[in-house]
């Protein structure tokens, strides 16, 4: 049971880190979208 | 009479080998020949994914039919049950070089499977047929749905640990939940090379079954009126090829910087995308018609040839069959749950079936979502919308794989 909880916590940790990186990718795409759209408008 | 029969059988080494194996092995061998035929037939009928199942079924049937007593490469005086196809157990360089002259598939296995090259070739091909438009236009929705659909990749890990697998093996099995064949190959090669063959086979058989199984999960969990949402109010802004190239370049570089262990997969995928968007027609032809088709055919055929009776009777295989099912079931469940949340948050403008497309199996899950929506409402063309979460699923699975590969050695598990 101890190992199950420990491994569950580890996998949830992986999920949190992955979600954080996903948020970075979303931010990156939004920044790129804005930069390219602004350049187009100029 | 018995000696006449024995003499007759000894003319055919494939039949004679039955006398050297246990009844269980003999039964499994016959079962796999029949199972290979069934997979091939279901692929031919388009019930399972034909591109993988036809070559895999042929390989599975023929490799189990073509068994014989082979002299050992290291000690020719000893004999063991083997085939003329390939030997996946060799590790020493001189044994592998000798095997090149005996087994006809050994060069393909050693030079493309053992180092993960086949996964990268498939990824180049997938990249070259992937349109990132909807994903770039709606990154937030696509990626958030895709991360919900990774539930299986996360929760299967502790379940596998509690079933007796070590941390690296559990992570390699959990990645089946990402429903991304090349990623499963890559993860098992990086984390649990000893389970590479059974994990890959379980993963690819399940990925084909996804096409037939997920519609039932959808019908069970998503009310009929939600399945028919047309998404007409949901506009897609036009994304230029230049934007897609810039995104691929930047995202690929950032992901390689964060996770160098998964860099071969990232670079392969984004190389395919950039070739497509650069509109280099010669390269597009090669990546789609030659690299993707060739790699997929040899992937299916070689995996089928790896599935010999001795692998199936391994007790770990049974556990992996259960875990593979749990992983893909949980991912489907997570994806649909994410889709239902998106439906409520958007006040009914987003079709919840987009959630199942987040289970990345490109483009199968997007096709499943589209097919289920069309069954309820023929006006619901959601394929282009579903490709966003589907592609995002490839990226999220790559991120989770990279996290497992990087963090497990440091975790102390």
mmCIF file of N, CA and C in Angstrom, chain B residues 188-273:
data_model
loop_
_atom_site.group_PDB
_atom_site.id
_atom_site.type_symbol
_atom_site.label_atom_id
_atom_site.label_comp_id
_atom_site.label_asym_id
_atom_site.label_seq_id
_atom_site.Cartn_x
_atom_site.Cartn_y
_atom_site.Cartn_z
ATOM 1 N N UNK B 188 9.553 2.400 -24.095
ATOM 2 C CA UNK B 188 9.965 1.072 -23.628
ATOM 3 C C UNK B 188 11.438 0.823 -23.937
ATOM 4 N N UNK B 189 11.940 1.374 -25.046
ATOM 5 C CA UNK B 189 13.373 1.213 -25.344
ATOM 6 C C UNK B 189 14.236 1.981 -24.342
ATOM 7 N N UNK B 190 13.747 3.139 -23.924
ATOM 8 C CA UNK B 190 14.513 3.970 -22.988
ATOM 9 C C UNK B 190 14.434 3.431 -21.558
ATOM 10 N N UNK B 191 13.244 2.913 -21.198
ATOM 11 C CA UNK B 191 13.023 2.593 -19.782
ATOM 12 C C UNK B 191 13.076 1.091 -19.469
ATOM 13 N N UNK B 192 12.552 0.259 -20.350
ATOM 14 C CA UNK B 192 12.472 -1.172 -20.020
ATOM 15 C C UNK B 192 12.682 -1.996 -21.287
ATOM 16 N N UNK B 193 13.952 -2.064 -21.699
ATOM 17 C CA UNK B 193 14.264 -2.746 -22.965
ATOM 18 C C UNK B 193 13.828 -4.211 -22.925
ATOM 19 N N UNK B 194 13.862 -4.806 -21.712
ATOM 20 C CA UNK B 194 13.514 -6.235 -21.596
ATOM 21 C C UNK B 194 12.022 -6.474 -21.873
ATOM 22 N N UNK B 195 11.197 -5.414 -21.744
ATOM 23 C CA UNK B 195 9.751 -5.569 -22.004
ATOM 24 C C UNK B 195 9.337 -4.914 -23.319
ATOM 25 N N UNK B 196 10.335 -4.517 -24.108
ATOM 26 C CA UNK B 196 10.041 -3.787 -25.342
ATOM 27 C C UNK B 196 9.066 -4.554 -26.249
ATOM 28 N N UNK B 197 9.357 -5.849 -26.430
ATOM 29 C CA UNK B 197 8.532 -6.626 -27.368
ATOM 30 C C UNK B 197 7.088 -6.760 -26.869
ATOM 31 N N UNK B 198 6.850 -7.287 -25.637
ATOM 32 C CA UNK B 198 5.435 -7.421 -25.219
ATOM 33 C C UNK B 198 4.704 -6.088 -25.102
ATOM 34 N N UNK B 199 5.389 -5.044 -24.606
ATOM 35 C CA UNK B 199 4.706 -3.747 -24.466
ATOM 36 C C UNK B 199 4.285 -3.228 -25.841
ATOM 37 N N UNK B 200 5.194 -3.304 -26.809
ATOM 38 C CA UNK B 200 4.887 -2.773 -28.148
ATOM 39 C C UNK B 200 3.732 -3.542 -28.776
ATOM 40 N N UNK B 201 3.749 -4.865 -28.598
ATOM 41 C CA UNK B 201 2.690 -5.671 -29.212
ATOM 42 C C UNK B 201 1.336 -5.366 -28.568
ATOM 43 N N UNK B 202 1.320 -5.334 -27.228
ATOM 44 C CA UNK B 202 0.063 -5.009 -26.518
ATOM 45 C C UNK B 202 -0.427 -3.630 -26.964
ATOM 46 N N UNK B 203 0.508 -2.663 -27.026
ATOM 47 C CA UNK B 203 0.120 -1.292 -27.383
ATOM 48 C C UNK B 203 -0.493 -1.250 -28.772
ATOM 49 N N UNK B 204 0.166 -1.859 -29.756
ATOM 50 C CA UNK B 204 -0.339 -1.750 -31.135
ATOM 51 C C UNK B 204 -1.646 -2.508 -31.339
ATOM 52 N N UNK B 205 -1.793 -3.652 -30.652
ATOM 53 C CA UNK B 205 -3.072 -4.366 -30.783
ATOM 54 C C UNK B 205 -4.194 -3.512 -30.179
ATOM 55 N N UNK B 206 -3.938 -2.919 -29.002
ATOM 56 C CA UNK B 206 -4.968 -2.083 -28.379
ATOM 57 C C UNK B 206 -5.259 -0.830 -29.204
ATOM 58 N N UNK B 207 -4.187 -0.228 -29.775
ATOM 59 C CA UNK B 207 -4.410 0.998 -30.550
ATOM 60 C C UNK B 207 -5.333 0.721 -31.735
ATOM 61 N N UNK B 208 -5.258 -0.480 -32.262
ATOM 62 C CA UNK B 208 -6.174 -0.822 -33.352
ATOM 63 C C UNK B 208 -7.584 -1.060 -32.825
ATOM 64 N N UNK B 209 -7.656 -1.616 -31.609
ATOM 65 C CA UNK B 209 -8.979 -1.899 -31.045
ATOM 66 C C UNK B 209 -9.690 -0.605 -30.630
ATOM 67 N N UNK B 210 -8.875 0.444 -30.315
ATOM 68 C CA UNK B 210 -9.430 1.756 -29.951
ATOM 69 C C UNK B 210 -10.500 2.192 -30.946
ATOM 70 N N UNK B 211 -10.207 1.948 -32.230
ATOM 71 C CA UNK B 211 -11.101 2.372 -33.310
ATOM 72 C C UNK B 211 -12.484 1.734 -33.156
ATOM 73 N N UNK B 212 -12.472 0.476 -32.678
ATOM 74 C CA UNK B 212 -13.751 -0.232 -32.529
ATOM 75 C C UNK B 212 -14.348 -0.043 -31.135
ATOM 76 N N UNK B 213 -13.507 0.202 -30.121
ATOM 77 C CA UNK B 213 -13.986 0.209 -28.735
ATOM 78 C C UNK B 213 -14.445 1.570 -28.218
ATOM 79 N N UNK B 214 -13.751 2.655 -28.610
ATOM 80 C CA UNK B 214 -14.093 3.973 -28.059
ATOM 81 C C UNK B 214 -15.532 4.429 -28.371
ATOM 82 N N UNK B 215 -16.091 4.110 -29.558
ATOM 83 C CA UNK B 215 -17.485 4.536 -29.795
ATOM 84 C C UNK B 215 -18.450 4.042 -28.705
ATOM 85 N N UNK B 216 -18.200 2.848 -28.158
ATOM 86 C CA UNK B 216 -19.081 2.329 -27.094
ATOM 87 C C UNK B 216 -18.923 3.163 -25.823
ATOM 88 N N UNK B 217 -17.667 3.537 -25.513
ATOM 89 C CA UNK B 217 -17.412 4.369 -24.334
ATOM 90 C C UNK B 217 -18.098 5.733 -24.497
ATOM 91 N N UNK B 218 -18.029 6.263 -25.720
ATOM 92 C CA UNK B 218 -18.657 7.558 -26.015
ATOM 93 C C UNK B 218 -20.170 7.468 -25.795
ATOM 94 N N UNK B 219 -20.774 6.407 -26.373
ATOM 95 C CA UNK B 219 -22.232 6.262 -26.262
ATOM 96 C C UNK B 219 -22.667 6.064 -24.816
ATOM 97 N N UNK B 220 -21.786 5.457 -24.037
ATOM 98 C CA UNK B 220 -22.099 5.197 -22.625
ATOM 99 C C UNK B 220 -22.044 6.481 -21.792
ATOM 100 N N UNK B 221 -21.111 7.378 -22.115
ATOM 101 C CA UNK B 221 -20.856 8.522 -21.226
ATOM 102 C C UNK B 221 -21.397 9.864 -21.721
ATOM 103 N N UNK B 222 -21.553 10.009 -23.050
ATOM 104 C CA UNK B 222 -21.964 11.331 -23.561
ATOM 105 C C UNK B 222 -23.406 11.262 -24.061
ATOM 106 N N UNK B 223 -24.294 12.095 -23.494
ATOM 107 C CA UNK B 223 -25.691 12.094 -23.959
ATOM 108 C C UNK B 223 -25.788 12.425 -25.451
ATOM 109 N N UNK B 224 -26.797 11.861 -26.092
ATOM 110 C CA UNK B 224 -26.956 11.953 -27.547
ATOM 111 C C UNK B 224 -26.968 13.407 -28.049
ATOM 112 N N UNK B 225 -27.695 14.300 -27.334
ATOM 113 C CA UNK B 225 -27.829 15.682 -27.827
ATOM 114 C C UNK B 225 -26.487 16.423 -27.817
ATOM 115 N N UNK B 226 -25.596 16.010 -26.891
ATOM 116 C CA UNK B 226 -24.273 16.659 -26.841
ATOM 117 C C UNK B 226 -23.390 16.200 -28.000
ATOM 118 N N UNK B 227 -23.562 14.937 -28.403
ATOM 119 C CA UNK B 227 -22.719 14.381 -29.471
ATOM 120 C C UNK B 227 -22.957 15.076 -30.817
ATOM 121 N N UNK B 228 -24.127 15.642 -30.987
ATOM 122 C CA UNK B 228 -24.468 16.231 -32.280
ATOM 123 C C UNK B 228 -24.149 17.714 -32.407
ATOM 124 N N UNK B 229 -23.430 18.299 -31.443
ATOM 125 C CA UNK B 229 -23.114 19.741 -31.502
ATOM 126 C C UNK B 229 -22.271 20.016 -32.751
ATOM 127 N N UNK B 230 -22.687 21.008 -33.551
ATOM 128 C CA UNK B 230 -22.028 21.243 -34.848
ATOM 129 C C UNK B 230 -20.766 22.093 -34.743
ATOM 130 N N UNK B 231 -20.638 22.867 -33.669
ATOM 131 C CA UNK B 231 -19.506 23.790 -33.460
ATOM 132 C C UNK B 231 -19.459 24.915 -34.501
ATOM 133 N N UNK B 232 -20.618 25.234 -35.106
ATOM 134 C CA UNK B 232 -20.646 26.301 -36.120
ATOM 135 C C UNK B 232 -20.250 27.654 -35.550
ATOM 136 N N UNK B 233 -20.635 27.873 -34.239
ATOM 137 C CA UNK B 233 -20.326 29.183 -33.636
ATOM 138 C C UNK B 233 -18.849 29.320 -33.281
ATOM 139 N N UNK B 234 -18.135 28.196 -33.393
ATOM 140 C CA UNK B 234 -16.732 28.204 -32.988
ATOM 141 C C UNK B 234 -15.871 28.516 -34.213
ATOM 142 N N UNK B 235 -15.374 29.749 -34.292
ATOM 143 C CA UNK B 235 -14.645 30.149 -35.500
ATOM 144 C C UNK B 235 -13.175 29.689 -35.437
ATOM 145 N N UNK B 236 -12.636 29.379 -36.606
ATOM 146 C CA UNK B 236 -11.210 29.025 -36.691
ATOM 147 C C UNK B 236 -10.511 30.105 -37.500
ATOM 148 N N UNK B 237 -9.555 30.794 -36.847
ATOM 149 C CA UNK B 237 -8.853 31.828 -37.626
ATOM 150 C C UNK B 237 -7.821 31.157 -38.533
ATOM 151 N N UNK B 238 -7.554 31.837 -39.645
ATOM 152 C CA UNK B 238 -6.619 31.265 -40.617
ATOM 153 C C UNK B 238 -5.186 31.346 -40.090
ATOM 154 N N UNK B 239 -4.463 30.261 -40.218
ATOM 155 C CA UNK B 239 -3.063 30.253 -39.765
ATOM 156 C C UNK B 239 -2.182 30.066 -40.993
ATOM 157 N N UNK B 240 -1.215 30.997 -41.175
ATOM 158 C CA UNK B 240 -0.372 30.909 -42.368
ATOM 159 C C UNK B 240 0.710 29.848 -42.196
ATOM 160 N N UNK B 241 1.239 29.307 -43.324
ATOM 161 C CA UNK B 241 2.332 28.333 -43.219
ATOM 162 C C UNK B 241 3.521 28.888 -42.437
ATOM 163 N N UNK B 242 3.777 30.206 -42.582
ATOM 164 C CA UNK B 242 4.907 30.811 -41.871
ATOM 165 C C UNK B 242 4.727 30.691 -40.356
ATOM 166 N N UNK B 243 3.478 30.945 -39.896
ATOM 167 C CA UNK B 243 3.211 30.817 -38.452
ATOM 168 C C UNK B 243 3.470 29.393 -37.968
ATOM 169 N N UNK B 244 3.064 28.413 -38.793
ATOM 170 C CA UNK B 244 3.250 27.014 -38.396
ATOM 171 C C UNK B 244 4.738 26.655 -38.363
ATOM 172 N N UNK B 245 5.501 27.215 -39.315
ATOM 173 C CA UNK B 245 6.943 26.929 -39.340
ATOM 174 C C UNK B 245 7.611 27.545 -38.113
ATOM 175 N N UNK B 246 7.243 28.802 -37.813
ATOM 176 C CA UNK B 246 7.849 29.481 -36.654
ATOM 177 C C UNK B 246 7.499 28.717 -35.375
ATOM 178 N N UNK B 247 6.214 28.326 -35.242
ATOM 179 C CA UNK B 247 5.815 27.576 -34.051
ATOM 180 C C UNK B 247 6.612 26.270 -33.948
ATOM 181 N N UNK B 248 6.707 25.526 -35.053
ATOM 182 C CA UNK B 248 7.398 24.227 -35.025
ATOM 183 C C UNK B 248 8.853 24.417 -34.620
ATOM 184 N N UNK B 249 9.469 25.450 -35.163
ATOM 185 C CA UNK B 249 10.884 25.703 -34.864
ATOM 186 C C UNK B 249 11.072 26.042 -33.386
ATOM 187 N N UNK B 250 10.243 26.986 -32.894
ATOM 188 C CA UNK B 250 10.397 27.444 -31.504
ATOM 189 C C UNK B 250 10.003 26.340 -30.519
ATOM 190 N N UNK B 251 8.832 25.717 -30.753
ATOM 191 C CA UNK B 251 8.361 24.679 -29.815
ATOM 192 C C UNK B 251 9.328 23.500 -29.801
ATOM 193 N N UNK B 252 9.800 23.099 -30.986
ATOM 194 C CA UNK B 252 10.748 21.989 -31.073
ATOM 195 C C UNK B 252 12.029 22.297 -30.307
ATOM 196 N N UNK B 253 12.541 23.515 -30.491
ATOM 197 C CA UNK B 253 13.782 23.892 -29.821
ATOM 198 C C UNK B 253 13.585 23.929 -28.305
ATOM 199 N N UNK B 254 12.472 24.523 -27.857
ATOM 200 C CA UNK B 254 12.223 24.635 -26.409
ATOM 201 C C UNK B 254 12.061 23.241 -25.791
ATOM 202 N N UNK B 255 11.291 22.372 -26.455
ATOM 203 C CA UNK B 255 11.069 21.023 -25.901
ATOM 204 C C UNK B 255 12.369 20.206 -25.881
ATOM 205 N N UNK B 256 13.204 20.359 -26.922
ATOM 206 C CA UNK B 256 14.515 19.668 -26.928
ATOM 207 C C UNK B 256 15.396 20.190 -25.790
ATOM 208 N N UNK B 257 15.285 21.505 -25.552
ATOM 209 C CA UNK B 257 16.082 22.132 -24.487
ATOM 210 C C UNK B 257 15.643 21.595 -23.117
ATOM 211 N N UNK B 258 14.326 21.434 -22.938
ATOM 212 C CA UNK B 258 13.811 20.968 -21.647
ATOM 213 C C UNK B 258 14.068 19.467 -21.456
ATOM 214 N N UNK B 259 13.863 18.687 -22.527
ATOM 215 C CA UNK B 259 13.970 17.222 -22.404
ATOM 216 C C UNK B 259 14.856 16.643 -23.501
ATOM 217 N N UNK B 260 16.179 16.731 -23.335
ATOM 218 C CA UNK B 260 17.063 16.208 -24.397
ATOM 219 C C UNK B 260 16.860 14.707 -24.659
ATOM 220 N N UNK B 261 16.385 13.941 -23.634
ATOM 221 C CA UNK B 261 16.212 12.495 -23.865
ATOM 222 C C UNK B 261 15.156 12.195 -24.925
ATOM 223 N N UNK B 262 14.175 13.081 -25.046
ATOM 224 C CA UNK B 262 13.125 12.843 -26.050
ATOM 225 C C UNK B 262 13.354 13.682 -27.310
ATOM 226 N N UNK B 263 14.545 14.302 -27.416
ATOM 227 C CA UNK B 263 14.831 15.175 -28.556
ATOM 228 C C UNK B 263 14.665 14.468 -29.909
ATOM 229 N N UNK B 264 15.074 13.167 -30.053
ATOM 230 C CA UNK B 264 14.882 12.525 -31.366
ATOM 231 C C UNK B 264 13.424 12.534 -31.831
ATOM 232 N N UNK B 265 12.490 12.344 -30.886
ATOM 233 C CA UNK B 265 11.078 12.338 -31.274
ATOM 234 C C UNK B 265 10.585 13.736 -31.628
ATOM 235 N N UNK B 266 10.963 14.719 -30.784
ATOM 236 C CA UNK B 266 10.526 16.105 -31.056
ATOM 237 C C UNK B 266 11.040 16.560 -32.424
ATOM 238 N N UNK B 267 12.350 16.323 -32.667
ATOM 239 C CA UNK B 267 12.935 16.818 -33.916
ATOM 240 C C UNK B 267 12.299 16.104 -35.111
ATOM 241 N N UNK B 268 11.989 14.814 -34.963
ATOM 242 C CA UNK B 268 11.388 14.077 -36.089
ATOM 243 C C UNK B 268 10.007 14.639 -36.420
ATOM 244 N N UNK B 269 9.198 14.845 -35.387
ATOM 245 C CA UNK B 269 7.836 15.331 -35.609
ATOM 246 C C UNK B 269 7.848 16.726 -36.259
ATOM 247 N N UNK B 270 8.630 17.631 -35.668
ATOM 248 C CA UNK B 270 8.616 19.006 -36.188
ATOM 249 C C UNK B 270 9.330 19.104 -37.546
ATOM 250 N N UNK B 271 10.287 18.216 -37.810
ATOM 251 C CA UNK B 271 10.889 18.163 -39.150
ATOM 252 C C UNK B 271 9.809 17.839 -40.181
ATOM 253 N N UNK B 272 8.967 16.850 -39.861
ATOM 254 C CA UNK B 272 7.875 16.486 -40.761
ATOM 255 C C UNK B 272 6.930 17.666 -40.995
ATOM 256 N N UNK B 273 6.591 18.368 -39.902
ATOM 257 C CA UNK B 273 5.665 19.510 -40.017
ATOM 258 C C UNK B 273 6.286 20.605 -40.893
#
